[in-house]
Tab-separated table of C-alpha atoms in Angstrom:
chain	number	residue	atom	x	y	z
V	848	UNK	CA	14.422	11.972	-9.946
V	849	UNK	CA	18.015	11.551	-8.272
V	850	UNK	CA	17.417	15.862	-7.775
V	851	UNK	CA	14.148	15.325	-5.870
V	852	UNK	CA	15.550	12.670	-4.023
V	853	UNK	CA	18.739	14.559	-2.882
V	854	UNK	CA	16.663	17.248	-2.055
V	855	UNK	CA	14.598	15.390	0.295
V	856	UNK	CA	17.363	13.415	1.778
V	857	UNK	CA	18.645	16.559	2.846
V	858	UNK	CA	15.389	17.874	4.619
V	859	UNK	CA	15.337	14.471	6.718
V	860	UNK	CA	18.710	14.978	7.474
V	861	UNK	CA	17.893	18.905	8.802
V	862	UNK	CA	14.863	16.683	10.755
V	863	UNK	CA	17.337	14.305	12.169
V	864	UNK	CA	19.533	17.220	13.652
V	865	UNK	CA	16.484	18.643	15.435
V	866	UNK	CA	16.060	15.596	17.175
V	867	UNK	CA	19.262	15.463	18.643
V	868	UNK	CA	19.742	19.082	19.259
V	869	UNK	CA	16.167	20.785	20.587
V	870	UNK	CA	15.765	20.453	24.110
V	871	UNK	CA	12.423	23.046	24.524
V	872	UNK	CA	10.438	19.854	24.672
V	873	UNK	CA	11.799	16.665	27.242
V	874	UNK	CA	10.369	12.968	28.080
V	875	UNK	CA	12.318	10.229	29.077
V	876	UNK	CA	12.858	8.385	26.213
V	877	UNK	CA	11.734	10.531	23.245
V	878	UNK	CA	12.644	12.991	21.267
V	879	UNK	CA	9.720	15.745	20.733
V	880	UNK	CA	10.058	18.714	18.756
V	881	UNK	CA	7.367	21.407	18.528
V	882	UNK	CA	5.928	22.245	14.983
V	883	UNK	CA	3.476	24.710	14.665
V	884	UNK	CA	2.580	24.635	18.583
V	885	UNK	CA	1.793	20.850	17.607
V	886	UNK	CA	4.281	18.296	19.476
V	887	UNK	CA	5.577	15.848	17.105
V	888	UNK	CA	7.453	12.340	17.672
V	889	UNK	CA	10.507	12.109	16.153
V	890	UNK	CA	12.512	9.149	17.785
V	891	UNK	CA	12.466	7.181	21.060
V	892	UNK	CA	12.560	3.927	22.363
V	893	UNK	CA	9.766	0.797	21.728
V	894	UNK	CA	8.454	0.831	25.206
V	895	UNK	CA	7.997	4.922	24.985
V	896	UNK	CA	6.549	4.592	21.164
V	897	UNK	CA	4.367	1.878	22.550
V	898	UNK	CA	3.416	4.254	25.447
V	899	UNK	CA	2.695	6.646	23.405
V	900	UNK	CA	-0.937	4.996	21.646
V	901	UNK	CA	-2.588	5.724	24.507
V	902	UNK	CA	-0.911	8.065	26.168
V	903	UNK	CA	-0.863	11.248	23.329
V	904	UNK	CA	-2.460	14.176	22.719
V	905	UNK	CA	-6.392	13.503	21.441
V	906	UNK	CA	-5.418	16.625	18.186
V	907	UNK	CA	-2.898	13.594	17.212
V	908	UNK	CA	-3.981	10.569	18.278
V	909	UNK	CA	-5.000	9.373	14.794
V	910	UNK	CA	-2.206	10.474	13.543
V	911	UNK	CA	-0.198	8.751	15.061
V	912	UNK	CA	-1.803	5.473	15.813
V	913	UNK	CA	-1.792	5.204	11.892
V	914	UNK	CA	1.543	5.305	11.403
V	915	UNK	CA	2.843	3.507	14.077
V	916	UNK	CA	0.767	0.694	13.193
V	917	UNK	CA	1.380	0.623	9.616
V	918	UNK	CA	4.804	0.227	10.313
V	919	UNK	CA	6.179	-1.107	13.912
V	920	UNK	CA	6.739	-4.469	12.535
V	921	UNK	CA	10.448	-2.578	11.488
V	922	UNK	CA	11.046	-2.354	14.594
V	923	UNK	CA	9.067	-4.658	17.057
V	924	UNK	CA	6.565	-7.688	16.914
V	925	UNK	CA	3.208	-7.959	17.149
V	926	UNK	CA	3.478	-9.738	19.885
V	927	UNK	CA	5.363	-7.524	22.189
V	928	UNK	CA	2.608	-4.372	20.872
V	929	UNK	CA	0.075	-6.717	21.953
V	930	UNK	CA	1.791	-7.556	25.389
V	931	UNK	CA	2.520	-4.258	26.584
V	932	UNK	CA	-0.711	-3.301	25.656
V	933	UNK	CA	-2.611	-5.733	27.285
V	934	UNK	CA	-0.306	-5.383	30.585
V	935	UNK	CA	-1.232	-1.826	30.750
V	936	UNK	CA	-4.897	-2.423	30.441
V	937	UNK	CA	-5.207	-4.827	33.229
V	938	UNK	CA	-2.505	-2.629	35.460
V	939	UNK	CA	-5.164	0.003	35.199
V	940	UNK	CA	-8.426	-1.816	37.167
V	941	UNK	CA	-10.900	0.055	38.908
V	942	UNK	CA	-10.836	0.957	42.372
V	943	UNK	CA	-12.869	-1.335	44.588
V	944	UNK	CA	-16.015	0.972	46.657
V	945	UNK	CA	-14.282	2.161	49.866
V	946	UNK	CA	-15.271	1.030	53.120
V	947	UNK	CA	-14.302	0.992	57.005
V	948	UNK	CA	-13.187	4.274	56.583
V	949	UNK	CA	-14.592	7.499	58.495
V	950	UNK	CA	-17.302	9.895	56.686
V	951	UNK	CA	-14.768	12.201	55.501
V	952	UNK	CA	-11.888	10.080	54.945
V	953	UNK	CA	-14.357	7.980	52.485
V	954	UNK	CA	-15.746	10.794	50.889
V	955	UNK	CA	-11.808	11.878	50.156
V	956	UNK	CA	-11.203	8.582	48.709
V	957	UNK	CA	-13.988	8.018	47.091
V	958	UNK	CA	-13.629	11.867	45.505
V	959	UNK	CA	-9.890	10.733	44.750
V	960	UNK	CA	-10.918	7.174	43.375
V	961	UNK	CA	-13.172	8.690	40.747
V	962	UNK	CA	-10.683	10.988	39.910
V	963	UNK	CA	-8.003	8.285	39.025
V	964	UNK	CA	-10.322	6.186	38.238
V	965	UNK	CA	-11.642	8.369	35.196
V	966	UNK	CA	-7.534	8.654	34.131
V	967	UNK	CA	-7.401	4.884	33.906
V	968	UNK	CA	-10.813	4.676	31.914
V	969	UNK	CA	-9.783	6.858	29.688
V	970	UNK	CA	-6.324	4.978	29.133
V	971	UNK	CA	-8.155	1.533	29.259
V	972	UNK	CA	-10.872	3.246	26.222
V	973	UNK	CA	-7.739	4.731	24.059
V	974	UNK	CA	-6.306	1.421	24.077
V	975	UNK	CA	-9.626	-0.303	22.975
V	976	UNK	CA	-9.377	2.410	19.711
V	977	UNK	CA	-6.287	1.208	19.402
V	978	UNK	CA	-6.931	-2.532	19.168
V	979	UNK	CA	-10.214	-1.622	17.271
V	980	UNK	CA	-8.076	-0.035	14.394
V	981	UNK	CA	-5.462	-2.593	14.504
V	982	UNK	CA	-7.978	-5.299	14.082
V	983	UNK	CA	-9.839	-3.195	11.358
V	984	UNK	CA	-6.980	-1.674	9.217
V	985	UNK	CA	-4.000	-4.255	9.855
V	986	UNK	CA	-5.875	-7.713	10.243
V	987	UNK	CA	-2.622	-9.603	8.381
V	988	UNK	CA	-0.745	-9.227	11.504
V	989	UNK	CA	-3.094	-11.810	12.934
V	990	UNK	CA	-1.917	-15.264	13.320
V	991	UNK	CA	-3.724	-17.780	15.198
V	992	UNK	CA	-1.905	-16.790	18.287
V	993	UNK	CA	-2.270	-13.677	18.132
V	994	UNK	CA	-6.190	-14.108	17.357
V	995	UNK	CA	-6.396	-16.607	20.171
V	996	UNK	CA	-5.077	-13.973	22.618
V	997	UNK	CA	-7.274	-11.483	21.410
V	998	UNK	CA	-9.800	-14.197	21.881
V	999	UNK	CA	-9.003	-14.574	25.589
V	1000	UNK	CA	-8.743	-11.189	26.027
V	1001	UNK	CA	-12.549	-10.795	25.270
V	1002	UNK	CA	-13.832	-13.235	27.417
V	1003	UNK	CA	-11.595	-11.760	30.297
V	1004	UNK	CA	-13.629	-8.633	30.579
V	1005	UNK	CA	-17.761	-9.994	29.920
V	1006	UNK	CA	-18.863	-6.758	31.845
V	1007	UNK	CA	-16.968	-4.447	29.968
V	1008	UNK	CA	-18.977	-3.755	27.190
V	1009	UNK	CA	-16.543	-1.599	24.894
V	1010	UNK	CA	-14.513	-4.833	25.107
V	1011	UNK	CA	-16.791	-6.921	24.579
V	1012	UNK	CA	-17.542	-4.602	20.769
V	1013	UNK	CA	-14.307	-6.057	19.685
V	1014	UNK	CA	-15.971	-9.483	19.637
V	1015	UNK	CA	-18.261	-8.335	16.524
V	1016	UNK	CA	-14.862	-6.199	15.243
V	1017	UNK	CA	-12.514	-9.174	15.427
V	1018	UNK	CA	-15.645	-11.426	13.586
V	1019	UNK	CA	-16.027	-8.591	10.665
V	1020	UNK	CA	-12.308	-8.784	10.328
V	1021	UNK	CA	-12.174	-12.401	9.861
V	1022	UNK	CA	-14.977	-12.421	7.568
V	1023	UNK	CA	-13.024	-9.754	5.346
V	1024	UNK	CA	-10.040	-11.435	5.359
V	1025	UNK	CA	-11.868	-14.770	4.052
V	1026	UNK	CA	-13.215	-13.252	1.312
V	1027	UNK	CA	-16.849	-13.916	2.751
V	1028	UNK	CA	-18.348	-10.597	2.173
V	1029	UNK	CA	-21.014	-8.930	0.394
V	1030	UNK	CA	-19.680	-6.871	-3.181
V	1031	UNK	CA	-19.926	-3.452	-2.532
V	1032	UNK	CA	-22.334	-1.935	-4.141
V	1033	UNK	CA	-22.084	0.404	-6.441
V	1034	UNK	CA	-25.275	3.247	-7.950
V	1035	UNK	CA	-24.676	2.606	-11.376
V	1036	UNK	CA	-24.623	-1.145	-13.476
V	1037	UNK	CA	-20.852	-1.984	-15.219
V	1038	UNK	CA	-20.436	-1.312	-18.758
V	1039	UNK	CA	-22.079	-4.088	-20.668
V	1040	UNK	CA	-18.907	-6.568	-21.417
V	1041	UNK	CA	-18.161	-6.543	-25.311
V	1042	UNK	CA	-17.519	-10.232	-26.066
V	1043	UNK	CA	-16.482	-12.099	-29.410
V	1044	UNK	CA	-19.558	-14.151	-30.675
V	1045	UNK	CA	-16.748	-16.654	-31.702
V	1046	UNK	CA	-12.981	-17.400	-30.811
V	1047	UNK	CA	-11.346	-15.160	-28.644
V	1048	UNK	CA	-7.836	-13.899	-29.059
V	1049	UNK	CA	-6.106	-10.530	-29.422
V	1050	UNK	CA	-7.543	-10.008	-33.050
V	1051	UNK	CA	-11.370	-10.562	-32.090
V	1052	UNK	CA	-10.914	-8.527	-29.037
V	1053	UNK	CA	-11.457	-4.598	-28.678
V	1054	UNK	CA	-9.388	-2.575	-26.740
V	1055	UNK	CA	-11.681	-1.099	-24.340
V	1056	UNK	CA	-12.858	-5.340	-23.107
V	1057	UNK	CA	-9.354	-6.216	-23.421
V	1058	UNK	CA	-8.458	-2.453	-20.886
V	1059	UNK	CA	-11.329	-3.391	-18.374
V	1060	UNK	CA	-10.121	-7.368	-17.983
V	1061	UNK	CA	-6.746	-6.547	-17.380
V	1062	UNK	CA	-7.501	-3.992	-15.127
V	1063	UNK	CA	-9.789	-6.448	-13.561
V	1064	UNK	CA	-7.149	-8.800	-12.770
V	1065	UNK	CA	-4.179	-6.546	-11.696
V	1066	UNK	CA	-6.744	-4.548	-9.078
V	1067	UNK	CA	-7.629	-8.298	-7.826
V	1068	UNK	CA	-3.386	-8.664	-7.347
V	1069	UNK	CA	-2.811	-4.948	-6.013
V	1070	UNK	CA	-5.913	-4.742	-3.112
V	1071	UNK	CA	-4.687	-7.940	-0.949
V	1072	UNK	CA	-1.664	-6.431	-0.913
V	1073	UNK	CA	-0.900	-5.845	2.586
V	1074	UNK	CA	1.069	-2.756	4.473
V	1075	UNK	CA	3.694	-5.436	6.314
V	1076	UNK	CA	4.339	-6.932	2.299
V	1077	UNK	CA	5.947	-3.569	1.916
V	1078	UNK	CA	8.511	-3.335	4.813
V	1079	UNK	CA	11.889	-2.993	5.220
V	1080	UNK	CA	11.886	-3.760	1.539
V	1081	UNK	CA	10.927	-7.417	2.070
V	1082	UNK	CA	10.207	-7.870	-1.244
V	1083	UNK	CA	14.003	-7.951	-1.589
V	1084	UNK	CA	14.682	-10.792	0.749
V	1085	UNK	CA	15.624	-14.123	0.812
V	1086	UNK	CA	12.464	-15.284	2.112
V	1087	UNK	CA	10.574	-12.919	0.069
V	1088	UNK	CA	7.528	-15.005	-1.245
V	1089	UNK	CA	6.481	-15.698	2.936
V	1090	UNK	CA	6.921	-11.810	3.860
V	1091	UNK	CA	5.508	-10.206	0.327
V	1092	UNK	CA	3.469	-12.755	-1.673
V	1093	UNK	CA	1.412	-10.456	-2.875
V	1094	UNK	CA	3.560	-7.837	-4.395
V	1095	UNK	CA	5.613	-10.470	-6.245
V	1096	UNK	CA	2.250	-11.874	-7.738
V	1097	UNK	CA	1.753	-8.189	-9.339
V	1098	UNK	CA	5.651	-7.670	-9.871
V	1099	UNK	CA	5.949	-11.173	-12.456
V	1100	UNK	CA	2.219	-9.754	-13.679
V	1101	UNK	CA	3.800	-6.231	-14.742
V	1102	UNK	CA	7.003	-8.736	-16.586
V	1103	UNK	CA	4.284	-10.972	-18.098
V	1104	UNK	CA	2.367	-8.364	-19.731
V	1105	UNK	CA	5.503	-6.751	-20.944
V	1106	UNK	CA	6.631	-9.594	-22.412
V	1107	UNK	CA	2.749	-10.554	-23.787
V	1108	UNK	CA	3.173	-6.890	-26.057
V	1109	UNK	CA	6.593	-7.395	-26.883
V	1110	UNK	CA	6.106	-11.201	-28.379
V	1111	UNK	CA	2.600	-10.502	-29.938
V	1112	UNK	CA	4.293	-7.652	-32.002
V	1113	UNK	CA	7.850	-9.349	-32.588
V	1114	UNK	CA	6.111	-13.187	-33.886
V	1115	UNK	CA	4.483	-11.538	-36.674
V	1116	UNK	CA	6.093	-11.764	-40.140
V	1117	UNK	CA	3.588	-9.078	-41.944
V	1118	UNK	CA	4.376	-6.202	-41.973
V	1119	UNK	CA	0.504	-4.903	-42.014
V	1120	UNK	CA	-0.639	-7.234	-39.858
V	1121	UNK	CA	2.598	-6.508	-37.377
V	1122	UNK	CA	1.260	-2.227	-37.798
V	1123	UNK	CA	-2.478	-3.312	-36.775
V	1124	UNK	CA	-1.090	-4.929	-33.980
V	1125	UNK	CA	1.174	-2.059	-32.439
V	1126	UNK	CA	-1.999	0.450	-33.460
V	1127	UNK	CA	-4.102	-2.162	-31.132
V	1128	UNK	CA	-1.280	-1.857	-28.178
V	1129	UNK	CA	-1.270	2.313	-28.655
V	1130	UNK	CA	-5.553	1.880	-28.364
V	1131	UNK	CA	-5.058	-0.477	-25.113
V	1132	UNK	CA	-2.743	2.009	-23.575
V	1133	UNK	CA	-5.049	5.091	-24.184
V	1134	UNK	CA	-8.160	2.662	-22.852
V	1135	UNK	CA	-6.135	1.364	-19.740
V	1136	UNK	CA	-5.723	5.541	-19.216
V	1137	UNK	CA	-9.143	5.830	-19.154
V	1138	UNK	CA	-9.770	3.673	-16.693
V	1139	UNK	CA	-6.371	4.947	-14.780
V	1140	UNK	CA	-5.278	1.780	-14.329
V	1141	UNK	CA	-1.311	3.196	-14.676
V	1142	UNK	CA	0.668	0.213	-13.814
V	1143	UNK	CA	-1.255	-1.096	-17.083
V	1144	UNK	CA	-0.200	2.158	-19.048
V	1145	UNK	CA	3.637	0.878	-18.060
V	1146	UNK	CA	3.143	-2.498	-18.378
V	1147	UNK	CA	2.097	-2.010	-21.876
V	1148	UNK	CA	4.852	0.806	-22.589
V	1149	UNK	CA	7.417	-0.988	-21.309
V	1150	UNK	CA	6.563	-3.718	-23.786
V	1151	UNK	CA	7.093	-1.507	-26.505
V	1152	UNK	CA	9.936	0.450	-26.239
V	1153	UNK	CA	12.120	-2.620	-25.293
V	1154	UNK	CA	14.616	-3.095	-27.824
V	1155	UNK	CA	12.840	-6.210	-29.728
V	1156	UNK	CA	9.508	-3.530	-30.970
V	1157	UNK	CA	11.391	-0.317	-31.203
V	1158	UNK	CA	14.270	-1.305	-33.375
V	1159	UNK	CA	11.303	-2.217	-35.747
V	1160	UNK	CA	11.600	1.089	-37.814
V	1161	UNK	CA	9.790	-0.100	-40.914
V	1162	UNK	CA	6.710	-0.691	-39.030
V	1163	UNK	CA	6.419	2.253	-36.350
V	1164	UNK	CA	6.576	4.180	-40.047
V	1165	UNK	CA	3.533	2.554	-41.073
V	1166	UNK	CA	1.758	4.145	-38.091
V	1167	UNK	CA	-0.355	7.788	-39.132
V	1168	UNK	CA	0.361	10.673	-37.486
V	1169	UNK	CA	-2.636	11.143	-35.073
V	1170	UNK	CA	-1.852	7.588	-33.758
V	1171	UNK	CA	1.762	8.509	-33.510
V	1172	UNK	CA	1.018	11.897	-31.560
V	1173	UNK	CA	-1.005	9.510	-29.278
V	1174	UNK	CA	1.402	7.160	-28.675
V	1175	UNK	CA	4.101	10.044	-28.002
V	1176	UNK	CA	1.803	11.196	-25.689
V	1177	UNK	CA	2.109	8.106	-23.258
V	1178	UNK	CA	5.610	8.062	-23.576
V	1179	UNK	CA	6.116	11.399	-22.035
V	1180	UNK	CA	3.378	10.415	-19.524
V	1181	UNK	CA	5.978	7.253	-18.818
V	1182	UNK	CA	8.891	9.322	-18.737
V	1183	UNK	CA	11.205	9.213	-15.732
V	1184	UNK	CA	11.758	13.134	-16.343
V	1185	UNK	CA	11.652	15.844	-13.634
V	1186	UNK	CA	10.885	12.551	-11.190
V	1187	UNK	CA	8.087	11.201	-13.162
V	1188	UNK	CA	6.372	14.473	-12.755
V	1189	UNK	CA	3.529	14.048	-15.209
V	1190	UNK	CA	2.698	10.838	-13.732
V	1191	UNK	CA	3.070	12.065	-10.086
V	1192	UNK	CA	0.812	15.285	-10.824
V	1193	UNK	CA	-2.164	12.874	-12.904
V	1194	UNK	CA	-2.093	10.584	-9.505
V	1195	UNK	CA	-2.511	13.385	-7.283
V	1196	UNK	CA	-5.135	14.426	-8.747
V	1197	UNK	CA	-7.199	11.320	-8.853
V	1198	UNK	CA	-10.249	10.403	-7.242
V	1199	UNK	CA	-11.524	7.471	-9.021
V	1200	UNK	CA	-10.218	3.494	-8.867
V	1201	UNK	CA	-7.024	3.681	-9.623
V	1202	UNK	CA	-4.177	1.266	-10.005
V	1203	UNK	CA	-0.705	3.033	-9.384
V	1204	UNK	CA	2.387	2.060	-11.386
V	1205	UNK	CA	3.937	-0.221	-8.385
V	1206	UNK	CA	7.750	0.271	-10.275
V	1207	UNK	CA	8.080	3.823	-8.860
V	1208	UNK	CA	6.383	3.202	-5.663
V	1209	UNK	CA	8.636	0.228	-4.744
V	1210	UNK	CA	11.906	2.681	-5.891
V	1211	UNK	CA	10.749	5.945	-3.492
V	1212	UNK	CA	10.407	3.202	-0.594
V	1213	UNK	CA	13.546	1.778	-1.359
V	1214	UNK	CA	15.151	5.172	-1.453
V	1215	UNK	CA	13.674	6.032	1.934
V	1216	UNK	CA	14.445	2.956	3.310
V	1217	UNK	CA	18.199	2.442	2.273
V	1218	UNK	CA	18.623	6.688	2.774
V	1219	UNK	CA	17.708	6.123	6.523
V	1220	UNK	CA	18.554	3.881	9.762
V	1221	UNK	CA	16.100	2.562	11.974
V	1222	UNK	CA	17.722	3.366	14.712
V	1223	UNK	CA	19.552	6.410	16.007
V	1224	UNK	CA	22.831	6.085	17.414
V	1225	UNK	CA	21.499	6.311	20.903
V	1226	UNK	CA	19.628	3.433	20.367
V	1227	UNK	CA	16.094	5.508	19.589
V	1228	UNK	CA	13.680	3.978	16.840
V	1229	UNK	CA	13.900	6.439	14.186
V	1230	UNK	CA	10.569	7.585	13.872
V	1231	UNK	CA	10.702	9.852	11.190
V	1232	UNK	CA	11.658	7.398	8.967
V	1233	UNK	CA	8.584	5.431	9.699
V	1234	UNK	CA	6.345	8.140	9.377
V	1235	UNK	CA	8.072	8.835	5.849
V	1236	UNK	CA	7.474	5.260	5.033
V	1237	UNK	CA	3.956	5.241	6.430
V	1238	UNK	CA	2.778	8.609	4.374
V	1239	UNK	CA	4.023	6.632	1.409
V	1240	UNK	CA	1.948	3.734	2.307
V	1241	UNK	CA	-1.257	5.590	3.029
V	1242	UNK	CA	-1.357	6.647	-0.310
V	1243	UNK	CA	-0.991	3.523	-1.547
V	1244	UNK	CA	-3.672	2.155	0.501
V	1245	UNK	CA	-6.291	4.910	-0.729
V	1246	UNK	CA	-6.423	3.249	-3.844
V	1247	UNK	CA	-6.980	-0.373	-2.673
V	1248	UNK	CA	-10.274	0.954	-1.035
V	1249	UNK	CA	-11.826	2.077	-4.487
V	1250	UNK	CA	-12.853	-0.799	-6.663
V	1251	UNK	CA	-13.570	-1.040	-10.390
V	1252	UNK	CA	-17.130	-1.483	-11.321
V	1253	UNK	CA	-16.420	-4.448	-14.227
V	1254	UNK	CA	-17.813	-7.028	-15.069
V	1255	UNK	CA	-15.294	-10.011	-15.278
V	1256	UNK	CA	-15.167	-12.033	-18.314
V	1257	UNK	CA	-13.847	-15.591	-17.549
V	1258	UNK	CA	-12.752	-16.764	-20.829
V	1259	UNK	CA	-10.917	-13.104	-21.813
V	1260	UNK	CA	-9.097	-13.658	-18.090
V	1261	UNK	CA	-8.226	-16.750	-19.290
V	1262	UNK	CA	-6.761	-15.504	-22.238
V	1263	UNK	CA	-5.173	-12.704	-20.786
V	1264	UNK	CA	-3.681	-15.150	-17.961
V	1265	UNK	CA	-2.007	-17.823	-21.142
V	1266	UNK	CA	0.884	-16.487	-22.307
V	1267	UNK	CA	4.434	-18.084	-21.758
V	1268	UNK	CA	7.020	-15.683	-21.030
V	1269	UNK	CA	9.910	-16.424	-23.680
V	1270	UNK	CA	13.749	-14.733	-22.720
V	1271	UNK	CA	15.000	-11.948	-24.149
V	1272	UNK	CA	17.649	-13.393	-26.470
V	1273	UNK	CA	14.461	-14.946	-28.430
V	1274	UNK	CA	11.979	-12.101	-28.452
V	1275	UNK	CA	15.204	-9.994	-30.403
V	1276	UNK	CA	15.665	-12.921	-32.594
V	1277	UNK	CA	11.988	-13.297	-33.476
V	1278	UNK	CA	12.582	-9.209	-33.891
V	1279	UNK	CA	15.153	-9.829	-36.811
V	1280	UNK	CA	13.161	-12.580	-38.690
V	1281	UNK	CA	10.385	-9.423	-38.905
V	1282	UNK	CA	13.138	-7.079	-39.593
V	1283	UNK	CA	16.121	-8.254	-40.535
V	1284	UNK	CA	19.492	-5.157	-40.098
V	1285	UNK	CA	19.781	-3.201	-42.970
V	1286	UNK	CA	23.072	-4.055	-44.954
V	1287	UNK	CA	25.425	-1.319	-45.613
């Protein structure tokens, strides 16, 4: 991992001595290089990045508008993005018709009206696409004041009917944000729960229910999680549950679980019944696989290779082979090696829901973040970072936009949800009542 990472800290830095050094490409206040005859941003001021929504080439427009979105709020506010926007839009009004001019003088004007005028509608249009996909992608940036603007906004243009489509866009968005939507739907029914006729604990359950209800809860913690919760590595701050409540929810989730494997194996005095219960574990992992939920296949990992469960040598030899080749199997799928390269090349390749491990995605942001400066020393928003940051983010947000078709199970939720996290002093204690060291 530290390899991949050097290596790519090096390729920014070759990036970061193009922008100071190519001059084949010059605009106040940016630094463009050329890639491939495509013009790409590299660094430049707010006001210029700003500019640059609605003033960019249509090839990468998209592009662009993606990642400056997902991330300005490292370098700006909403606010000021929404004021210089709006300024610009009501700096470019339509000419008024001509008059009290002679024939050809008004036919000039009116000739060189349209003209201009057509510049500023297509200005005034980019930056409705641009405050469509704001609304639509990035609706957690809006606070009341910033929806009240966007409010007035509306009503300060009843003729113009592209702004008046934000009016249903900014309603949709609301709706979605409230929860009050329709469940998508999906061609085929769920899997038909499998649920105890009587009590219900870890014993009664079968891995597969137990696989599909924890997935069901961590995907209902990792889809609200917003783009802004994973900035400038808020989760790190001092006021960290107001800027990343969401991410924290599914960090203490991935420790809770952890801990849930570890003390479920450790409590146990018999030895048989303490085998069953890691062979149960080694099933859930292989189900939670199935259903690529990976931050599940850690969470359940991690609980047993701590220290409390693997010291436990008398019971790991009660396992059989084939469920010991299985279990080695997830361990090398879990391993940090070569950068976590066979759990990099299995997400890659997926196209189904899918929750990613959020441990390794919060440590490559981190690395890009602390690796990088916002700014430039010439006082330029370093833009390549952000599009680093946003790339990383985009992938992220792929997954949050395919759901799990499960069927939630209240009362195995509520299970799941009970345990009581106990330290780690008494999870290896409880681990040398079950074992106690060997004497010499």
């Amino acid at each position: 991992m530290v390899d991949r990472m050097q290596a790519e800290n090096k390729a920014l830095k070759t990036r970061m001595n193009e922008i100071t050094s190519y001059t084949g490409v010059q605009e106040e206040g940016l630094a463009i290089i050329s890639v491939n005859g495509k013009l790409e941003i590299r660094a430049g001021t707010v006001e210029k990045l700003i500019e640059r929504l609605y003033n960019q080439d249509q090839l990468t427009f998209s592009e662009y508008v993606d990642s400056f979105l997902l991330t300005f709020r490292s370098f700006t506010t909403s606010q000021h993005v929404w004021k210089s926007l709006l300024d610009k839009f009501d700096s470019y009004s339509l000419h008024p018709q001509t008059v009290d001019l002679s024939k050809s003088e008004r036919w000039s004007s009116i000739i060189k009206a349209e003209q201009d005028d057509m510049t500023k509608q297509k200005i005034r249009l980019r930056i409705i696409v641009v405050l469509k996909r704001w609304v639509e992608h990035h609706f957690s940036d809006f606070d009341a004041e910033l929806i009240s603007d966007f409010q007035s906004f509306i009503k300060a243009y009843p003729q113009d009917a592209e702004v008046v489509l934000l009016k249903k866009v900014l309603e949709v968005a609301d709706k979605k944000n409230t929860g009050d939507v329709d469940r998508i739907g999906f061609s085929e029914q769920p899997p038909a729960p499998i649920v105890p006729s009587g009590v219900i604990n870890f014993d009664t359950l079968e891995p597969v229910e137990i696989a599909r209800q924890l997935t069901l809860v961590e995907w209902g913690l990792f889809k609200p999680i917003a783009p802004k919760e994973l900035l400038s590595l808020s989760w790190q701050k001092s006021d960290a549950e107001t800027r990343s409540p969401n991410l924290l929810k599914m960090i203490r989730r991935f420790n809770d679980v952890s801990n849930w494997v570890c003390y479920t194996v450790v409590k146990e005095l018999d030895i048989k019944k303490r085998s069953a219960l890691m062979k149960k574990f080694i099933l859930l992992v292989d189900e939670l696989y199935k259903l690529n939920n990976l931050n599940g296949v850690f969470e359940i990992t991690s609980g047993m290779v701590g220290a409390p469960v693997s010291r436990l040598a008398k019971t790991w030899a009660m396992n059989g082979p084939k469920l010991q080749k299985m279990y080695e199997r997830y361990i090398e799928f879990v391993s940090p090696a070569a950068s976590f390269s066979a759990y990099r090349t299995h997400l890659s390749n997926t196209t189904s829901a899918c929750i990613p491990y959020m441990g390794l995605f919060l440590s490559d942001l981190t690395f890009i973040e602390e690796g990088n400066p916002d700014f430039l020393e010439n006082g330029f928003v370093n833009f390549v970072k952000f599009q680093m940051v946003a790339s990383a983010i985009q992938k992220t947000q792929r997954n949050q936009r395919r759901p799990y078709n499960l069927t939630p199970v209240p009362a195995i939720v509520t299970f799941l949800s009970s345990h009581k996290a106990l330290g780690e002093k008494e999870l290896f204690e409880l681990s040398l009542a079950a074992e106690p060291r060997e004497r010499n």
